[in-house]
Tab-separated table of C-alpha atoms in Angstrom:
chain	number	residue	atom	x	y	z
D	1	MET	CA	107.081	107.057	56.365
D	2	ALA	CA	103.955	107.967	58.126
D	3	VAL	CA	101.818	104.945	59.799
D	4	ASN	CA	99.249	103.786	56.917
D	5	PRO	CA	95.772	104.765	58.698
D	6	GLU	CA	94.395	102.441	56.504
D	7	LEU	CA	95.360	100.004	59.251
D	8	VAL	CA	92.638	100.824	61.306
D	9	GLY	CA	89.657	98.027	61.526
D	10	ARG	CA	91.880	95.599	59.370
D	11	HIS	CA	91.580	92.413	61.100
D	12	PHE	CA	94.888	89.780	60.126
D	13	PRO	CA	95.116	86.109	60.091
D	14	PRO	CA	95.368	84.010	63.227
D	15	THR	CA	99.202	82.953	63.860
D	16	ALA	CA	99.920	79.188	63.670
D	17	PRO	CA	98.771	77.810	66.877
D	18	TYR	CA	100.795	77.892	70.204
D	19	LEU	CA	101.169	74.986	72.652
D	20	VAL	CA	102.248	76.092	76.200
D	21	GLY	CA	104.529	74.104	77.222
D	22	ARG	CA	105.216	73.135	81.282
D	23	GLU	CA	109.134	74.140	81.408
D	24	LYS	CA	108.337	77.252	79.446
D	25	VAL	CA	105.853	78.492	81.508
D	26	ARG	CA	108.392	77.982	84.520
D	27	GLU	CA	111.144	79.954	82.559
D	28	PHE	CA	109.068	82.774	82.025
D	29	SER	CA	107.996	82.808	85.535
D	30	ARG	CA	111.669	82.634	86.842
D	31	ALA	CA	112.425	85.453	84.390
D	32	VAL	CA	109.439	87.672	85.252
D	33	LEU	CA	110.656	86.655	89.478
D	34	ALA	CA	108.063	84.774	89.900
D	35	THR	CA	107.956	82.359	92.974
D	36	HIS	CA	104.196	81.439	93.209
D	37	PRO	CA	104.024	77.721	93.871
D	38	ILE	CA	101.189	77.500	91.188
D	39	ASN	CA	103.746	79.031	88.474
D	40	LEU	CA	106.501	76.401	89.137
D	41	ASP	CA	105.446	73.449	90.519
D	42	PRO	CA	102.668	70.842	88.954
D	43	SER	CA	101.372	69.341	91.987
D	44	ALA	CA	100.584	72.636	93.541
D	45	ALA	CA	98.687	73.785	90.953
D	46	GLN	CA	96.820	70.452	90.902
D	47	ALA	CA	95.968	71.412	94.134
D	48	ALA	CA	94.343	74.168	93.561
D	49	GLY	CA	92.246	73.087	90.475
D	50	TYR	CA	94.723	73.718	87.444
D	51	SER	CA	95.260	71.344	85.069
D	52	ASP	CA	99.309	71.934	85.088
D	53	VAL	CA	101.359	74.846	86.481
D	54	VAL	CA	99.461	78.527	85.497
D	55	ALA	CA	101.743	81.314	83.254
D	56	PRO	CA	102.055	84.527	85.112
D	57	PRO	CA	100.020	87.372	83.781
D	58	THR	CA	102.238	89.137	81.335
D	59	PHE	CA	103.078	85.539	80.075
D	60	ALA	CA	100.262	86.370	77.282
D	61	VAL	CA	102.748	88.631	75.226
D	62	VAL	CA	104.614	85.797	74.795
D	63	ILE	CA	101.237	84.831	71.821
D	64	GLN	CA	100.588	88.589	71.689
D	65	GLU	CA	104.321	88.798	69.767
D	66	GLY	CA	103.411	86.522	66.583
D	67	THR	CA	100.593	89.503	66.116
D	68	LEU	CA	102.929	92.461	66.450
D	69	ALA	CA	105.040	90.361	64.237
D	70	GLN	CA	103.012	90.814	61.909
D	71	LEU	CA	102.406	94.436	61.862
D	72	LEU	CA	105.790	95.609	61.468
D	73	ASN	CA	106.106	93.243	58.824
D	74	GLU	CA	102.794	94.655	56.512
D	75	PRO	CA	103.909	95.992	53.278
D	76	GLY	CA	103.356	99.745	53.347
D	77	SER	CA	102.179	99.876	57.567
D	78	GLY	CA	104.947	102.862	57.958
D	79	ILE	CA	105.795	101.184	61.347
D	80	GLU	CA	109.702	99.655	62.161
D	81	LEU	CA	110.537	98.563	64.353
D	82	THR	CA	113.813	100.644	65.149
D	83	ARG	CA	111.003	103.859	65.656
D	84	ILE	CA	108.431	102.673	68.444
D	85	VAL	CA	108.516	102.882	72.052
D	86	HIS	CA	105.973	100.591	74.049
D	87	GLY	CA	103.628	103.123	75.122
D	88	SER	CA	100.822	100.863	77.458
D	89	GLN	CA	99.874	97.365	77.905
D	90	GLN	CA	97.049	95.616	79.139
D	91	PHE	CA	95.989	92.083	79.347
D	92	SER	CA	92.370	90.979	80.229
D	93	TYR	CA	91.656	87.488	80.927
D	94	THR	CA	88.494	85.223	80.637
D	95	ARG	CA	90.745	82.203	82.338
D	96	PRO	CA	94.300	81.685	83.152
D	97	ILE	CA	96.610	80.421	80.392
D	98	VAL	CA	97.901	76.770	81.655
D	99	ALA	CA	100.513	74.866	80.377
D	100	GLY	CA	98.906	72.124	77.760
D	101	ASP	CA	96.806	74.706	76.223
D	102	GLU	CA	97.407	75.351	72.387
D	103	LEU	CA	96.709	78.850	71.228
D	104	ILE	CA	96.236	81.602	68.325
D	105	ALA	CA	95.743	85.320	68.502
D	106	GLN	CA	94.320	87.517	66.231
D	107	LEU	CA	94.949	90.972	65.745
D	108	ALA	CA	92.879	94.504	65.508
D	109	VAL	CA	94.147	97.696	64.716
D	110	GLU	CA	92.057	99.302	66.947
D	111	SER	CA	92.931	102.872	65.808
D	112	VAL	CA	96.052	105.042	64.715
D	113	LYS	CA	96.007	108.672	65.934
D	114	THR	CA	99.098	111.356	66.087
D	115	LEU	CA	99.824	113.409	68.782
D	116	ALA	CA	103.122	115.915	68.528
D	117	GLY	CA	104.242	114.379	65.461
D	118	ASN	CA	104.244	110.555	66.617
D	119	ALA	CA	101.827	108.336	65.781
D	120	LEU	CA	99.878	106.198	68.028
D	121	VAL	CA	98.938	102.653	67.213
D	122	THR	CA	96.730	100.562	69.478
D	123	ALA	CA	96.777	97.245	68.475
D	124	VAL	CA	94.436	94.821	69.760
D	125	SER	CA	95.085	90.788	70.038
D	126	THR	CA	92.178	88.028	70.739
D	127	ILE	CA	93.914	84.874	71.847
D	128	THR	CA	91.414	81.656	72.212
D	129	ASP	CA	91.863	78.186	72.931
D	130	ALA	CA	91.425	75.031	70.892
D	131	ALA	CA	87.666	75.259	71.308
D	132	GLY	CA	87.714	78.408	70.171
D	133	GLU	CA	87.341	79.861	73.913
D	134	HIS	CA	88.540	83.193	74.476
D	135	VAL	CA	91.482	83.083	77.152
D	136	CYS	CA	93.401	87.395	76.819
D	137	THR	CA	92.764	90.047	75.140
D	138	ALA	CA	96.188	91.778	74.964
D	139	THR	CA	95.829	95.368	73.743
D	140	SER	CA	99.699	97.469	73.206
D	141	MET	CA	99.435	101.141	72.404
D	142	LEU	CA	102.735	101.409	70.441
D	143	VAL	CA	104.315	105.212	69.849
D	144	VAL	CA	105.275	105.501	66.646
D	145	GLY	CA	108.354	107.926	65.955
D	146	GLY	CA	107.625	110.581	63.197
D	147	ASP	CA	109.975	111.149	60.314
D	148	ASN	CA	113.190	113.665	61.585
Y	1	MET	CA	89.590	75.992	89.723
Y	2	ALA	CA	91.715	78.510	92.110
Y	3	ALA	CA	93.191	78.178	94.951
Y	4	PRO	CA	91.413	78.924	98.456
Y	5	LEU	CA	90.987	82.673	99.176
Y	6	THR	CA	93.785	83.645	101.805
Y	7	HIS	CA	91.522	86.660	102.357
Y	8	THR	CA	88.096	87.905	101.768
Y	9	LEU	CA	86.299	90.943	99.696
Y	10	ASP	CA	85.085	92.700	102.487
Y	11	SER	CA	88.060	92.968	104.564
Y	12	LEU	CA	89.615	95.216	102.292
Y	13	THR	CA	89.202	99.000	102.665
Y	14	VAL	CA	90.467	101.687	99.868
Y	15	GLY	CA	93.969	102.541	100.204
Y	16	ASP	CA	95.179	99.834	102.350
Y	17	GLU	CA	98.988	98.517	101.565
Y	18	ILE	CA	98.556	95.012	100.776
Y	19	ALA	CA	102.049	94.867	99.659
Y	20	THR	CA	105.439	96.027	99.021
Y	21	ALA	CA	108.655	94.252	97.640
Y	22	THR	CA	111.890	95.431	96.364
Y	23	TYR	CA	114.426	93.894	93.407
Y	24	GLN	CA	117.255	94.015	93.069
Y	25	LEU	CA	118.176	93.662	88.732
Y	26	ASP	CA	120.950	93.122	87.005
Y	27	ARG	CA	122.290	92.642	83.058
Y	28	GLY	CA	122.016	88.720	83.865
Y	29	ASN	CA	118.140	89.555	84.693
Y	30	LEU	CA	117.786	91.184	81.599
Y	31	VAL	CA	119.441	88.201	79.230
Y	32	ARG	CA	117.011	85.834	81.295
Y	33	TYR	CA	114.165	87.758	80.359
Y	34	ALA	CA	115.404	88.467	76.414
Y	35	GLY	CA	115.787	83.943	76.115
Y	36	ALA	CA	112.361	83.282	78.133
Y	37	SER	CA	109.945	86.376	76.276
Y	38	GLY	CA	111.732	85.893	72.852
Y	39	ASP	CA	112.048	90.127	72.810
Y	40	PHE	CA	115.755	90.103	71.493
Y	41	ASN	CA	116.267	94.326	71.355
Y	42	ALA	CA	119.473	94.939	71.448
Y	43	ILE	CA	118.775	98.010	73.295
Y	44	HIS	CA	118.081	95.593	76.226
Y	45	TYR	CA	122.203	93.756	76.120
Y	46	ARG	CA	124.423	95.611	74.276
Y	47	ASP	CA	125.184	99.060	75.721
Y	48	ASP	CA	126.703	100.290	72.191
Y	49	ILE	CA	123.235	100.377	70.411
Y	50	ALA	CA	121.740	101.917	72.942
Y	51	ALA	CA	123.592	104.999	73.060
Y	52	GLU	CA	123.703	105.061	69.534
Y	53	VAL	CA	120.072	105.156	69.554
Y	54	GLY	CA	120.389	108.084	72.197
Y	55	LEU	CA	119.559	105.864	75.738
Y	56	PRO	CA	120.988	106.731	78.782
Y	57	GLY	CA	122.356	102.907	78.690
Y	58	VAL	CA	120.780	99.259	78.536
Y	59	LEU	CA	117.151	99.653	79.545
Y	60	ALA	CA	115.700	96.871	81.088
Y	61	HIS	CA	112.748	95.262	78.947
Y	62	GLY	CA	109.242	97.476	79.860
Y	63	MET	CA	107.631	94.165	79.706
Y	64	LEU	CA	110.058	92.757	82.280
Y	65	THR	CA	109.274	95.843	84.897
Y	66	MET	CA	105.915	95.080	83.950
Y	67	GLY	CA	106.234	91.258	84.659
Y	68	LEU	CA	108.189	91.607	88.338
Y	69	SER	CA	105.581	94.558	89.131
Y	70	VAL	CA	102.493	92.223	90.003
Y	71	GLN	CA	104.288	89.479	92.018
Y	72	PRO	CA	103.811	90.882	94.759
Y	73	VAL	CA	100.048	91.257	94.853
Y	74	VAL	CA	99.815	87.057	93.045
Y	75	GLU	CA	102.009	86.217	96.693
Y	76	TRP	CA	99.163	88.704	98.632
Y	77	ILE	CA	96.698	86.747	96.866
Y	78	GLY	CA	97.733	83.312	96.633
Y	79	ASP	CA	97.036	82.324	93.303
Y	80	PRO	CA	98.208	83.981	89.602
Y	81	GLY	CA	94.970	82.781	88.141
Y	82	ARG	CA	93.235	85.049	90.496
Y	83	VAL	CA	94.390	87.727	88.047
Y	84	ARG	CA	91.211	89.183	85.823
Y	85	ASP	CA	93.400	92.163	84.007
Y	86	TYR	CA	96.810	93.888	84.518
Y	87	GLN	CA	97.381	97.026	82.414
Y	88	VAL	CA	100.495	99.996	83.178
Y	89	LYS	CA	101.795	102.648	80.746
Y	90	PHE	CA	105.317	102.812	80.435
Y	91	THR	CA	106.171	106.798	81.917
Y	92	ARG	CA	110.143	105.902	82.384
Y	93	PRO	CA	112.645	103.779	81.771
Y	94	VAL	CA	114.708	101.908	83.828
Y	95	VAL	CA	118.199	102.193	83.306
Y	96	VAL	CA	120.433	98.690	84.430
Y	97	ASP	CA	123.832	99.476	84.973
Y	98	PRO	CA	126.335	96.914	84.254
Y	99	ARG	CA	128.294	97.094	87.321
Y	100	THR	CA	125.591	98.202	90.091
Y	101	GLY	CA	122.203	97.146	88.271
Y	102	ALA	CA	118.642	98.698	88.984
Y	103	THR	CA	116.562	98.620	92.614
Y	104	VAL	CA	113.164	98.779	91.511
Y	105	THR	CA	110.354	98.877	94.271
Y	106	VAL	CA	107.129	97.997	94.120
Y	107	ALA	CA	104.103	99.296	96.509
Y	108	ALA	CA	100.292	97.532	96.157
Y	109	LYS	CA	97.294	99.445	97.421
Y	110	VAL	CA	93.404	98.639	97.267
Y	111	GLY	CA	92.101	100.588	94.992
Y	112	ALA	CA	88.637	99.659	94.672
Y	113	VAL	CA	86.188	96.675	95.534
Y	114	ASP	CA	83.281	95.944	93.542
Y	115	VAL	CA	81.204	93.703	95.779
Y	116	GLU	CA	78.667	92.793	93.115
Y	117	ALA	CA	81.392	91.748	89.921
Y	118	GLN	CA	83.218	90.375	92.996
Y	119	THR	CA	86.917	92.030	92.156
Y	120	ALA	CA	89.121	93.890	93.868
Y	121	ARG	CA	91.691	96.825	91.945
Y	122	VAL	CA	94.798	97.111	93.390
Y	123	ASP	CA	96.939	99.875	92.357
Y	124	LEU	CA	100.840	99.561	91.855
Y	125	THR	CA	103.468	102.186	92.834
Y	126	VAL	CA	107.238	101.225	91.065
Y	127	THR	CA	109.474	102.913	91.454
Y	128	TYR	CA	113.260	103.408	90.129
Y	129	GLU	CA	115.640	105.778	91.317
Y	130	ASP	CA	113.277	107.720	93.194
Y	131	ALA	CA	110.689	108.324	90.107
Y	132	THR	CA	107.706	106.278	89.161
Y	133	VAL	CA	108.626	104.635	85.983
Y	134	LEU	CA	105.033	103.142	85.536
Y	135	GLY	CA	101.503	105.176	85.259
Y	136	LYS	CA	97.748	103.727	85.676
Y	137	ALA	CA	99.361	100.568	87.201
Y	138	GLN	CA	96.013	98.480	88.077
Y	139	VAL	CA	95.636	94.818	88.508
Y	140	VAL	CA	91.874	93.303	89.029
Y	141	LEU	CA	91.814	90.393	91.360
Y	142	SER	CA	88.659	87.969	91.312
Y	143	PHE	CA	87.499	87.471	94.201
Y	144	ALA	CA	84.558	84.781	93.031
């Protein structure tokens, strides 16, 4: 099944609020081999002016993941997990994610292009905080393999 | 709301190498990243499934490679909160051997300086087995 071109421009409902936990930030930091004290030590983060530990730059993928699940679960999307290759990724921050943040994400499919029998799907997830302020835009380009 | 700067924008010259690092990955790193990120795709921990889908072996999560590659830049600037933008293309997989793992090296150079915006772009070269695995790997740091 080909990727449904009518996904373009579709705005999905926002994800349920995600509460960023201190230990989750520390766990994720260790997993990406982050060793900076501002990622790990609340007192170091507070000394630098943050309210709590700061998440590594790629942590937003954890919040974004909920929106990509919506895309995969969309009936008739033509996007199956087993045929996806992650082509590219970008995070654009207004401010860093800090433990204690409550975040939601909203997905929009920016484009679906066809190249050499594959579909290139650009998915843009906008992450906002409890006050409704922008925190990060996470953009993924997914290469969806065509039918063999 | 950020740590004091250890480097100033006007001390940077395009092309300067600001950081290098080498990371030795093993399967344990992949299991740890799977748990921390919630990405449980089996190609990142099962040899049989990786082989079934035609891969040369179990692969590191692209997002793990992306996540660790920015760390030398974070150490250099001294504050993870100064990363304003980070993008990569995934151009080649990192195969993690069950016994010998995989060695990934990162070199970070100043790519551009924008005095008006008070930002610097740092370009990353990320290498595994003498080939780059990330394309257009760029980090934008805020000096404001």
